[in-house]
Amino acid sequence: MGSPTPSTFVLAAANSSIENVRILCPQTGTTTNAAQVTVTAAGCMIRANQFQGSSSATALATTCISLSAAANDCQVLENTGFTITGTPTSWLSTTGTVAASRVSIQRNLIRFLLSATTGGVIDYTSGSGTAGVDWLIADNNLSNLTAASTVAIKGVASTTGHVVFNFLETLAASAATAITTPGNVVMFQNQLAQQGKQGIATTVGG
C-alpha cells in the first residue's frame, strides 16, 4: 500500500486491504483529493472503513474509492460514508474506459451530497469501452442527498452481474428510477425511498 499524495491510499499490491480506518477528506482551505483510496491491483479489499467525503464546499474528495481496470475481484464491504456541505462526484467510481470485473460492493451505508442530481453514489460509467463482468452490488443503503436528485447508482451498457436488495434514497419528487443505464445486470428487490415516505420498487430508465 502506498501513499503518494496527502490523505490518499493506493492498494497497488495484489490481495492487499484497508480495514477499520476513518478516512477524512481535507479539513481546511481549497483542497480536493482526486480519490481517497485507489485500487490498481487484483483481489483487494476495502472493509469496515468510514469515509468523510467533504468537510466544506472547498475541502473534499472527488471520489472516495477509485477502481482501475486492474482492480478485478475487488471487495468493498461494510463501509460507511458521509459528507458535510461539499459535493463529491461519487463515493465509488471506475476510471478509464476498461472496467474491472468481479467487483463486489456489499453492506455499505453511504449518505452523500453529490455534485449532480444525476450523479451516482456508485458510478461505473467510465467503462464504456470494455464493461465490467460479474459485478455484485447488494444489500447497500445508498443516498444521493443533493436537492432534486434522481440517481443513486449510475451504470454503463453491457455490464453484467447483479444489483439486488439495495435501499436507495433520492430527493426528487416521484423519481422512481434511481438506477440508470444498468447494462445487462440482473436487478431485483431494489427499493427507493424518500424522506417521510414509504419505499417503492425502483424502475429502470436512462
Coordinates of C-alpha atoms in Angstrom, one line a residue, residues 111 143-145 148-151 167-178 191-200:
R111 CA -25.2 9.2 2.6
S143 CA -28.4 8.1 -0.6
N144 CA -27.9 10.9 -3.1
L145 CA -28.8 13.8 -0.8
A148 CA -33.9 17.1 -6.5
S149 CA -31.6 14.2 -7.0
T150 CA -32.8 11.3 -9.1
V151 CA -29.9 8.8 -9.3
F167 CA -32.2 0.5 -0.4
L168 CA -31.8 3.7 -2.4
E169 CA -32.6 7.3 -1.5
T170 CA -33.1 10.3 -3.8
L171 CA -34.8 13.7 -3.2
A172 CA -36.7 14.4 -6.4
A173 CA -40.5 14.1 -6.1
S174 CA -41.8 11.0 -7.8
A175 CA -38.4 9.9 -9.1
A176 CA -38.5 6.1 -9.1
T177 CA -35.6 5.3 -11.4
A178 CA -32.6 5.7 -9.1
Q191 CA -36.2 -0.3 -3.1
L192 CA -36.3 3.5 -3.4
A193 CA -37.4 5.7 -0.5
Q194 CA -37.6 9.4 0.1
Q195 CA -37.7 11.4 3.3
G196 CA -41.0 10.8 5.1
K197 CA -42.3 8.3 2.5
Q198 CA -42.6 4.6 2.3
G199 CA -40.2 2.9 -0.1
I200 CA -41.3 1.6 -3.5

